[in-house]
Amino acid sequence: MHEPDILLPMKPKILTTLQTYSWPLFWADLMAGFTVAMVALPLSLAIAIASGADPAKGIVTAIVGGFLISLLGGSRVQIGGPTGAFIVVVFGVIAQHGYDGLVIATFMAGLILVAAGLLKVGNLISYVPEAVVNGFTIGIAIIIATSQVKDLLGLSMEALPADFLEKVPALWEARGTLGLAALGIGLATMVMIVAFRRLAPKAPGLIVAVAITSAAAALMLLPVDTIQSRFGDLPRFLPMPRVPDFSLARMGELLPSAFVIAFLAGVESLLSAMVADRMSGGHHRPNAEVLAQGFANMGSSLFGGLPATGAIARTATNVRAGGKTPVAGIVHAGTILIAMMVAAPLAGYLAMPALAGLLILTAWNMSEPHKWKSYLSAPTADRLLLLLTLVLTVVTDLTIAIGVGVSVGLALRLRRRNVPPADWETPER
C-alpha cells in the first residue's frame, strides 16, 4: 500500500529501509558505522577544541546529534555530528555570550529548523547562491587554519586573539617561540593522514595517524601539550540532560546566532545529503532531513553539546565503507559512546599539534582547492559575490557575511531570471 503523499516527505528513511532489512545489510552497516566512528572521534575532539569548548562537548555532539540525525533523517547514509563549518560561529558565540549562551542558541536553532521542516522549505536550498556557500566556506577554512597555527608550531603566547586581523600579527610576533617538537608532530600527522588517504582510503587513517604521533610524543617525552594536560581528564559517561535557562532578553540577544546556526546546519546537511545521493544512487527527503537537524540540535543542546549537522566527509566515508541504511549512523554514534566509556583516559594523551595538523588538513579540504580554477572562469558577478562573502566572513562575522551574501545573491538571481537552481558539485568537506 502506498504511503500518503502528505506524510512521505517527513518520513524518516530508517522506517523505509527497515521494511526490507536483512542480516547482510546489518553486517555492512555495522562495519561502516565502526569505520566512520574511528574517523569521527578525533575530528569531534579537534572541532570542539577549535571552537573554544571542552573537547568532551564534541564527543557528546557526535553521540547525541549523530544518533538523532540517523534515526530521524531523510537520507539513508547521512552521518551527523559537529563539523568545521560551525567552528567560527561557535567560537564567537562562546566568546560573546558564554557557553550557556551557545546552548540556548543551539536549542533555538533546533526550533527554527523544526519549523522550517514543517513548512517544507528544504527544497529551497537549491536557490541559495553557490557563490555564497563557496565564499563563506573558504572564509571559514582560512579562519580555522589560522586558529591552529599556534598549536601546530608550539608557539608560546598567552591568548590567541579571536579577530583575524589581530590574530595574524600576534602569531607573527610569537614566531621566536617556535617549538620544533610540536611542529614535527603536527607535520608527521599531516603526512600520515595524506598517505593513508592515498594508499589505504578505506582505513580509518585519521585516528591511526593521530594515535601514532601522539604515542610517539608520549614515549619520547616530547614537550608538547595534550588534551589531558590542557583540559584535564575526559568524562567517561554522557551528562544528564538539562533544559537551558531561557529568558526573553537572552533569547532576543541570541536570535541572530541561532539563525546562523540553523542556516549552516540546513545548508551543510542538505549539501551532504545531495553528495551522498550521487555517491550511493539514493534520493533523500529534504524536509525530513531538516526536521532531523532540528531535533538533533535540540537534543545536543539538552546534553550540553555543540551544534550538529550532516558531515560531508564522514558521510562520504560511510558510503565508501559500505553503509547502506541509517543503522550505520546509529552504530557510529554507539561506537563513539562505547569508546568514550572505555578509552577516555587514552584520548587524553592525544597531542594538540597532531589535532592541529588534522584540522588544518580539514580546512584545506573545506576550501575545495580543485575548484579554484573554475571560480576564475565564472561570471564576474559570481566571482565578486564569492569574494565579498569570503572577505566579510574573515574580517567581520558569519551573520553579516551570510546576510549580505544571500541578499546580494538572490538579487542577482532575480535579475537574471533564467538562471536555474544551483546544481551543487560539492566534494568532501
Short mmCIF file of C-alpha atoms in Angstrom, two decimals:
data_model
loop_
_atom_site.label_atom_id
_atom_site.label_comp_id
_atom_site.label_asym_id
_atom_site.label_seq_id
_atom_site.Cartn_x
_atom_site.Cartn_y
_atom_site.Cartn_z
CA MET A 1 0.00 0.00 0.00
CA HIS A 2 1.33 3.43 -0.95
CA GLU A 3 2.10 5.95 1.79
CA PRO A 4 0.04 9.17 1.80
CA ASP A 5 1.87 11.84 -0.21
CA ILE A 6 1.38 14.36 2.58
CA LEU A 7 3.36 12.20 5.06
CA LEU A 8 6.11 10.78 2.86
CA PRO A 9 8.32 13.93 2.71
CA MET A 10 8.52 13.91 6.54
CA LYS A 11 9.04 10.17 6.98
CA PRO A 12 12.47 9.16 8.34
CA LYS A 13 14.38 6.93 5.92
CA ILE A 14 15.02 4.36 8.63
CA LEU A 15 11.31 3.43 8.61
CA THR A 16 11.53 2.80 4.87
CA THR A 17 14.77 0.83 4.97
CA LEU A 18 13.75 -1.41 7.89
CA GLN A 19 10.88 -2.83 5.82
CA THR A 20 13.38 -4.84 3.76
CA TYR A 21 16.23 -5.07 6.27
CA SER A 22 18.41 -8.20 6.47
CA TRP A 23 21.42 -9.65 8.25
CA PRO A 24 23.79 -8.91 5.32
CA LEU A 25 22.64 -5.28 5.40
CA PHE A 26 23.21 -5.15 9.16
CA TRP A 27 26.73 -6.54 8.77
CA ALA A 28 27.54 -3.92 6.11
CA ASP A 29 26.12 -1.14 8.31
CA LEU A 30 28.00 -2.46 11.35
CA MET A 31 31.38 -2.37 9.60
CA ALA A 32 30.70 1.03 8.03
CA GLY A 33 29.48 2.52 11.31
CA PHE A 34 32.61 1.36 13.13
CA THR A 35 34.85 2.77 10.39
CA VAL A 36 33.12 6.16 10.43
CA ALA A 37 33.32 6.29 14.25
CA MET A 38 37.10 5.96 14.04
CA VAL A 39 37.14 8.97 11.70
CA ALA A 40 34.63 10.98 13.74
CA LEU A 41 36.29 10.50 17.12
CA PRO A 42 39.45 12.61 16.61
CA LEU A 43 37.57 15.11 14.43
CA SER A 44 34.92 15.68 17.11
CA LEU A 45 37.58 16.33 19.75
CA ALA A 46 39.53 18.68 17.46
CA ILE A 47 36.45 20.63 16.34
CA ALA A 48 35.31 21.18 19.92
CA ILE A 49 38.75 22.43 20.96
CA ALA A 50 38.99 24.77 17.95
CA SER A 51 35.50 26.09 18.80
CA GLY A 52 36.69 27.19 22.23
CA ALA A 53 34.78 24.42 24.02
CA ASP A 54 35.76 21.49 26.20
CA PRO A 55 36.80 18.53 23.98
CA ALA A 56 34.18 16.32 25.62
CA LYS A 57 31.47 18.53 24.08
CA GLY A 58 32.48 17.31 20.63
CA ILE A 59 32.07 13.69 21.69
CA VAL A 60 28.64 14.42 23.22
CA THR A 61 27.56 16.09 19.97
CA ALA A 62 28.74 13.18 17.83
CA ILE A 63 26.84 10.72 20.02
CA VAL A 64 23.56 12.58 20.58
CA GLY A 65 23.42 14.61 17.38
CA GLY A 66 24.72 11.75 15.24
CA PHE A 67 22.18 9.31 16.69
CA LEU A 68 19.18 11.62 16.16
CA ILE A 69 20.22 12.64 12.63
CA SER A 70 20.43 8.98 11.58
CA LEU A 71 17.27 7.96 13.45
CA LEU A 72 15.05 10.77 12.12
CA GLY A 73 16.79 11.93 8.94
CA GLY A 74 15.70 11.75 5.32
CA SER A 75 18.92 10.22 3.98
CA ARG A 76 19.92 6.55 4.01
CA VAL A 77 23.61 7.21 4.65
CA GLN A 78 23.92 10.65 6.28
CA ILE A 79 26.36 10.86 9.21
CA GLY A 80 25.83 13.73 11.63
CA GLY A 81 27.87 15.44 14.32
CA PRO A 82 29.97 18.56 14.89
CA THR A 83 31.56 19.99 11.73
CA GLY A 84 34.23 22.51 10.84
CA ALA A 85 31.64 24.88 9.39
CA PHE A 86 30.43 25.64 12.91
CA ILE A 87 33.82 26.44 14.45
CA VAL A 88 33.76 30.14 13.67
CA VAL A 89 30.21 30.87 14.79
CA VAL A 90 30.51 28.67 17.91
CA PHE A 91 33.77 30.33 18.92
CA GLY A 92 32.14 33.75 18.50
CA VAL A 93 29.02 32.87 20.49
CA ILE A 94 31.05 31.39 23.36
CA ALA A 95 33.35 34.44 23.43
CA GLN A 96 30.44 36.87 23.47
CA HIS A 97 27.71 35.04 25.39
CA GLY A 98 29.46 32.22 27.25
CA TYR A 99 28.90 28.50 26.79
CA ASP A 100 25.42 28.70 28.31
CA GLY A 101 24.58 31.20 25.57
CA LEU A 102 25.72 28.71 22.93
CA VAL A 103 23.47 26.02 24.43
CA ILE A 104 20.46 28.35 24.26
CA ALA A 105 21.31 29.45 20.69
CA THR A 106 21.68 25.80 19.61
CA PHE A 107 18.30 24.89 21.11
CA MET A 108 16.68 27.88 19.39
CA ALA A 109 18.33 26.89 16.10
CA GLY A 110 16.78 23.46 16.53
CA LEU A 111 13.34 25.00 16.94
CA ILE A 112 13.91 27.12 13.81
CA LEU A 113 14.90 24.04 11.82
CA VAL A 114 11.88 22.05 13.03
CA ALA A 115 9.64 24.92 11.94
CA ALA A 116 11.44 25.08 8.58
CA GLY A 117 10.96 21.34 8.08
CA LEU A 118 7.27 21.51 8.90
CA LEU A 119 6.91 24.41 6.46
CA LYS A 120 8.65 22.25 3.82
CA VAL A 121 11.39 24.74 2.99
CA GLY A 122 14.00 22.00 2.47
CA ASN A 123 13.60 22.17 -1.31
CA LEU A 124 14.52 25.87 -1.29
CA ILE A 125 18.18 25.12 -0.51
CA SER A 126 18.93 24.81 -4.22
CA TYR A 127 18.17 28.52 -4.61
CA VAL A 128 20.89 29.66 -2.20
CA PRO A 129 23.62 31.05 -4.49
CA GLU A 130 26.51 28.61 -4.77
CA ALA A 131 29.00 31.50 -4.76
CA VAL A 132 27.78 32.47 -1.29
CA VAL A 133 28.27 28.95 0.08
CA ASN A 134 31.70 28.70 -1.54
CA GLY A 135 32.68 32.15 -0.25
CA PHE A 136 31.84 31.60 3.40
CA THR A 137 33.22 28.04 3.29
CA ILE A 138 36.62 29.29 2.09
CA GLY A 139 36.45 32.08 4.67
CA ILE A 140 35.73 29.58 7.45
CA ALA A 141 38.61 27.41 6.22
CA ILE A 142 41.01 30.37 6.43
CA ILE A 143 39.91 31.15 9.99
CA ILE A 144 40.17 27.51 11.07
CA ALA A 145 43.66 27.14 9.62
CA THR A 146 45.00 30.32 11.24
CA SER A 147 43.46 29.34 14.58
CA GLN A 148 45.53 26.12 14.54
CA VAL A 149 48.90 27.69 13.70
CA LYS A 150 49.67 28.31 17.40
CA ASP A 151 49.35 24.63 18.35
CA LEU A 152 50.94 23.35 15.14
CA LEU A 153 54.05 25.48 15.72
CA GLY A 154 54.01 25.11 19.51
CA LEU A 155 54.06 28.90 19.95
CA SER A 156 54.12 30.32 23.47
CA MET A 157 51.56 33.10 23.81
CA GLU A 158 49.03 33.96 26.48
CA ALA A 159 45.92 34.02 24.34
CA LEU A 160 45.23 33.95 20.63
CA PRO A 161 43.03 36.92 19.61
CA ALA A 162 39.67 35.94 18.14
CA ASP A 163 39.72 38.67 15.49
CA PHE A 164 41.53 37.60 12.32
CA LEU A 165 43.15 40.99 11.74
CA GLU A 166 44.61 40.85 15.26
CA LYS A 167 45.41 37.13 15.18
CA VAL A 168 47.86 37.20 12.27
CA PRO A 169 50.14 39.94 13.75
CA ALA A 170 50.03 38.17 17.16
CA LEU A 171 51.18 34.91 15.58
CA TRP A 172 53.98 36.70 13.76
CA GLU A 173 55.17 38.37 16.94
CA ALA A 174 55.33 34.97 18.68
CA ARG A 175 57.40 33.36 15.90
CA GLY A 176 60.50 33.31 18.10
CA THR A 177 58.86 30.80 20.44
CA LEU A 178 58.59 28.09 17.77
CA GLY A 179 58.55 24.58 19.24
CA LEU A 180 60.32 22.13 16.93
CA ALA A 181 58.84 19.11 18.71
CA ALA A 182 55.29 20.37 18.18
CA LEU A 183 55.99 21.21 14.55
CA GLY A 184 57.45 17.75 13.95
CA ILE A 185 54.44 16.00 15.49
CA GLY A 186 52.00 18.18 13.54
CA LEU A 187 53.73 17.73 10.18
CA ALA A 188 54.17 13.99 10.71
CA THR A 189 50.44 13.68 11.43
CA MET A 190 49.54 15.58 8.27
CA VAL A 191 51.87 13.46 6.11
CA MET A 192 50.47 10.24 7.55
CA ILE A 193 46.85 11.33 7.02
CA VAL A 194 47.54 12.18 3.36
CA ALA A 195 49.40 8.90 2.90
CA PHE A 196 46.54 6.87 4.36
CA ARG A 197 44.02 8.66 2.13
CA ARG A 198 46.01 7.79 -0.98
CA LEU A 199 47.31 4.33 -0.12
CA ALA A 200 44.50 2.95 2.06
CA PRO A 201 41.42 5.14 1.59
CA LYS A 202 39.13 2.69 3.38
CA ALA A 203 41.30 2.58 6.52
CA PRO A 204 40.49 4.90 9.47
CA GLY A 205 43.61 6.93 8.74
CA LEU A 206 42.70 9.95 10.86
CA ILE A 207 42.65 8.20 14.22
CA VAL A 208 45.60 5.94 13.32
CA ALA A 209 47.78 8.91 12.33
CA VAL A 210 46.86 10.99 15.38
CA ALA A 211 47.29 7.99 17.68
CA ILE A 212 50.73 7.07 16.29
CA THR A 213 52.18 10.57 16.51
CA SER A 214 50.63 11.17 19.94
CA ALA A 215 52.08 7.88 21.19
CA ALA A 216 55.48 8.85 19.80
CA ALA A 217 55.30 12.20 21.61
CA ALA A 218 54.42 10.45 24.89
CA LEU A 219 57.10 7.73 24.59
CA MET A 220 59.79 10.24 23.64
CA LEU A 221 58.68 12.63 26.42
CA LEU A 222 58.42 15.49 23.92
CA PRO A 223 57.41 18.89 25.35
CA VAL A 224 54.01 19.15 23.61
CA ASP A 225 50.55 19.84 25.02
CA THR A 226 48.00 17.04 25.16
CA ILE A 227 44.24 17.06 25.71
CA GLN A 228 44.77 15.91 29.29
CA SER A 229 47.45 18.49 30.12
CA ARG A 230 45.33 21.34 28.80
CA PHE A 231 41.78 20.30 29.63
CA GLY A 232 42.09 17.61 32.28
CA ASP A 233 40.55 14.14 32.20
CA LEU A 234 37.77 13.42 29.72
CA PRO A 235 34.46 12.18 31.18
CA ARG A 236 33.54 8.53 30.64
CA PHE A 237 29.75 8.99 30.59
CA LEU A 238 27.22 11.29 28.96
CA PRO A 239 25.99 14.14 31.18
CA MET A 240 22.41 14.20 32.37
CA PRO A 241 20.13 16.20 30.05
CA ARG A 242 19.17 19.65 31.28
CA VAL A 243 16.80 22.27 29.86
CA PRO A 244 18.68 25.56 29.19
CA ASP A 245 17.83 28.60 31.33
CA PHE A 246 15.72 30.68 28.96
CA SER A 247 14.70 34.31 29.32
CA LEU A 248 13.16 36.62 26.73
CA ALA A 249 16.09 39.03 26.93
CA ARG A 250 18.62 36.23 26.50
CA MET A 251 16.70 34.72 23.61
CA GLY A 252 16.48 38.10 21.90
CA GLU A 253 20.22 38.73 22.00
CA LEU A 254 20.97 35.18 20.82
CA LEU A 255 18.42 35.09 17.99
CA PRO A 256 20.86 36.22 15.24
CA SER A 257 23.31 33.50 16.27
CA ALA A 258 20.50 30.93 16.34
CA PHE A 259 19.53 31.84 12.77
CA VAL A 260 23.14 31.49 11.59
CA ILE A 261 23.45 28.07 13.28
CA ALA A 262 20.16 26.98 11.73
CA PHE A 263 21.21 28.21 8.29
CA LEU A 264 24.57 26.45 8.45
CA ALA A 265 23.01 23.23 9.74
CA GLY A 266 20.39 23.26 7.00
CA VAL A 267 22.80 24.08 4.18
CA GLU A 268 25.56 21.69 5.27
CA SER A 269 23.20 18.76 5.89
CA LEU A 270 21.34 19.12 2.61
CA LEU A 271 24.57 19.54 0.62
CA SER A 272 25.88 16.41 2.34
CA ALA A 273 22.67 14.52 1.51
CA MET A 274 22.95 15.60 -2.15
CA VAL A 275 26.56 14.39 -2.32
CA ALA A 276 25.51 11.11 -0.69
CA ASP A 277 22.75 10.66 -3.27
CA ARG A 278 25.26 10.98 -6.09
CA MET A 279 27.62 8.51 -4.46
CA SER A 280 25.02 5.91 -3.46
CA GLY A 281 22.35 6.37 -6.13
CA GLY A 282 19.73 7.18 -3.47
CA HIS A 283 17.27 10.02 -3.10
CA HIS A 284 16.97 11.87 0.20
CA ARG A 285 13.89 13.56 1.64
CA PRO A 286 14.97 17.17 2.26
CA ASN A 287 12.16 18.14 4.62
CA ALA A 288 12.65 15.05 6.78
CA GLU A 289 16.36 15.89 6.84
CA VAL A 290 15.71 19.46 8.00
CA LEU A 291 13.37 18.17 10.71
CA ALA A 292 16.05 15.74 11.88
CA GLN A 293 18.62 18.53 12.07
CA GLY A 294 16.21 20.47 14.25
CA PHE A 295 15.62 17.63 16.70
CA ALA A 296 19.35 16.78 16.70
CA ASN A 297 20.33 20.32 17.66
CA MET A 298 17.69 20.47 20.36
CA GLY A 299 18.86 17.10 21.67
CA SER A 300 22.53 18.07 21.57
CA SER A 301 21.85 21.28 23.50
CA LEU A 302 19.95 19.39 26.19
CA PHE A 303 23.11 17.35 26.83
CA GLY A 304 25.30 20.47 26.71
CA GLY A 305 26.67 19.66 23.25
CA LEU A 306 27.60 21.76 20.22
CA PRO A 307 25.53 22.42 17.08
CA ALA A 308 25.23 19.33 14.87
CA THR A 309 24.68 18.79 11.17
CA GLY A 310 25.34 16.33 8.38
CA ALA A 311 29.09 15.91 7.91
CA ILE A 312 30.04 15.59 4.24
CA ALA A 313 33.42 13.89 4.71
CA ARG A 314 32.07 11.40 7.27
CA THR A 315 29.02 10.69 5.12
CA ALA A 316 31.28 10.00 2.12
CA THR A 317 33.40 7.71 4.31
CA ASN A 318 30.24 5.85 5.30
CA VAL A 319 29.25 5.29 1.66
CA ARG A 320 32.75 4.10 0.72
CA ALA A 321 32.85 1.79 3.73
CA GLY A 322 29.65 0.09 2.57
CA GLY A 323 26.99 1.77 4.73
CA LYS A 324 23.54 1.09 3.29
CA THR A 325 20.95 2.40 5.79
CA PRO A 326 20.65 4.81 8.74
CA VAL A 327 21.58 1.92 11.02
CA ALA A 328 25.22 2.63 10.08
CA GLY A 329 24.90 6.12 11.55
CA ILE A 330 23.35 4.73 14.73
CA VAL A 331 26.21 2.22 15.01
CA HIS A 332 28.66 5.12 14.54
CA ALA A 333 27.09 7.00 17.47
CA GLY A 334 27.01 3.88 19.63
CA THR A 335 30.65 3.07 18.87
CA ILE A 336 31.74 6.56 19.94
CA LEU A 337 29.73 6.16 23.15
CA ILE A 338 31.48 2.86 23.91
CA ALA A 339 34.85 4.44 23.10
CA MET A 340 34.03 7.28 25.50
CA MET A 341 33.21 4.84 28.27
CA VAL A 342 36.21 2.56 27.70
CA ALA A 343 39.02 4.66 26.24
CA ALA A 344 38.50 8.20 27.62
CA PRO A 345 41.82 8.12 29.57
CA LEU A 346 43.72 7.14 26.39
CA ALA A 347 42.13 10.01 24.43
CA GLY A 348 43.65 12.40 26.96
CA TYR A 349 47.11 11.54 25.57
CA LEU A 350 46.26 12.85 22.08
CA ALA A 351 48.74 15.60 21.23
CA MET A 352 47.46 19.08 20.46
CA PRO A 353 49.85 19.57 17.49
CA ALA A 354 48.52 16.33 15.98
CA LEU A 355 44.93 17.57 16.27
CA ALA A 356 46.02 20.95 14.86
CA GLY A 357 47.50 19.22 11.81
CA LEU A 358 44.28 17.26 11.38
CA LEU A 359 42.20 20.44 11.45
CA ILE A 360 44.48 22.30 9.04
CA LEU A 361 44.02 19.48 6.52
CA THR A 362 40.27 19.62 7.18
CA ALA A 363 40.33 23.36 6.44
CA TRP A 364 42.28 22.72 3.22
CA ASN A 365 39.65 20.21 2.07
CA MET A 366 36.85 22.63 3.02
CA SER A 367 38.35 25.27 0.74
CA GLU A 368 37.93 22.90 -2.26
CA PRO A 369 41.24 23.76 -3.98
CA HIS A 370 40.37 21.67 -7.04
CA LYS A 371 37.54 24.12 -7.78
CA TRP A 372 39.57 27.34 -7.57
CA LYS A 373 40.31 27.33 -11.29
CA SER A 374 36.60 27.05 -12.13
CA TYR A 375 35.85 30.06 -9.92
CA LEU A 376 38.09 32.21 -12.12
CA SER A 377 36.07 31.30 -15.21
CA ALA A 378 32.71 32.02 -13.53
CA PRO A 379 30.70 35.15 -14.41
CA THR A 380 32.12 38.37 -12.96
CA ALA A 381 29.13 38.84 -10.65
CA ASP A 382 29.60 35.36 -9.16
CA ARG A 383 33.31 35.96 -8.62
CA LEU A 384 32.62 39.24 -6.86
CA LEU A 385 29.87 37.64 -4.76
CA LEU A 386 32.22 34.84 -3.68
CA LEU A 387 34.96 37.34 -2.83
CA LEU A 388 32.53 39.59 -0.93
CA THR A 389 31.22 36.72 1.17
CA LEU A 390 34.75 35.42 1.80
CA VAL A 391 36.11 38.79 2.95
CA LEU A 392 33.08 39.50 5.16
CA THR A 393 33.40 36.05 6.74
CA VAL A 394 37.06 36.59 7.60
CA VAL A 395 37.05 40.22 8.74
CA THR A 396 33.54 40.57 10.23
CA ASP A 397 31.42 37.55 11.16
CA LEU A 398 29.18 34.92 9.61
CA THR A 399 25.96 36.73 10.50
CA ILE A 400 26.90 39.69 8.32
CA ALA A 401 28.55 37.55 5.63
CA ILE A 402 25.57 35.24 5.18
CA GLY A 403 23.01 38.04 5.37
CA VAL A 404 24.75 40.24 2.81
CA GLY A 405 25.83 37.35 0.58
CA VAL A 406 22.40 35.71 0.37
CA SER A 407 20.66 39.07 -0.18
CA VAL A 408 23.01 40.12 -2.97
CA GLY A 409 22.99 36.63 -4.49
CA LEU A 410 19.21 36.37 -4.59
CA ALA A 411 19.02 39.85 -6.08
CA LEU A 412 21.40 38.75 -8.84
CA ARG A 413 19.31 35.62 -9.43
CA LEU A 414 16.14 37.67 -9.76
CA ARG A 415 17.91 39.97 -12.19
CA ARG A 416 18.97 37.04 -14.36
CA ARG A 417 15.59 35.27 -14.00
CA ASN A 418 16.53 32.48 -16.40
CA VAL A 419 19.27 31.02 -14.20
CA PRO A 420 18.26 27.52 -12.96
CA PRO A 421 18.69 26.40 -9.35
CA ALA A 422 22.26 25.55 -8.40
CA ASP A 423 23.49 22.10 -9.37
CA TRP A 424 25.83 21.51 -6.45
CA GLU A 425 29.20 19.96 -7.16
CA THR A 426 30.38 19.53 -3.60
CA PRO A 427 33.42 17.45 -2.60
CA GLU A 428 34.18 16.09 0.87
CA ARG A 429 34.14 18.85 3.43
#
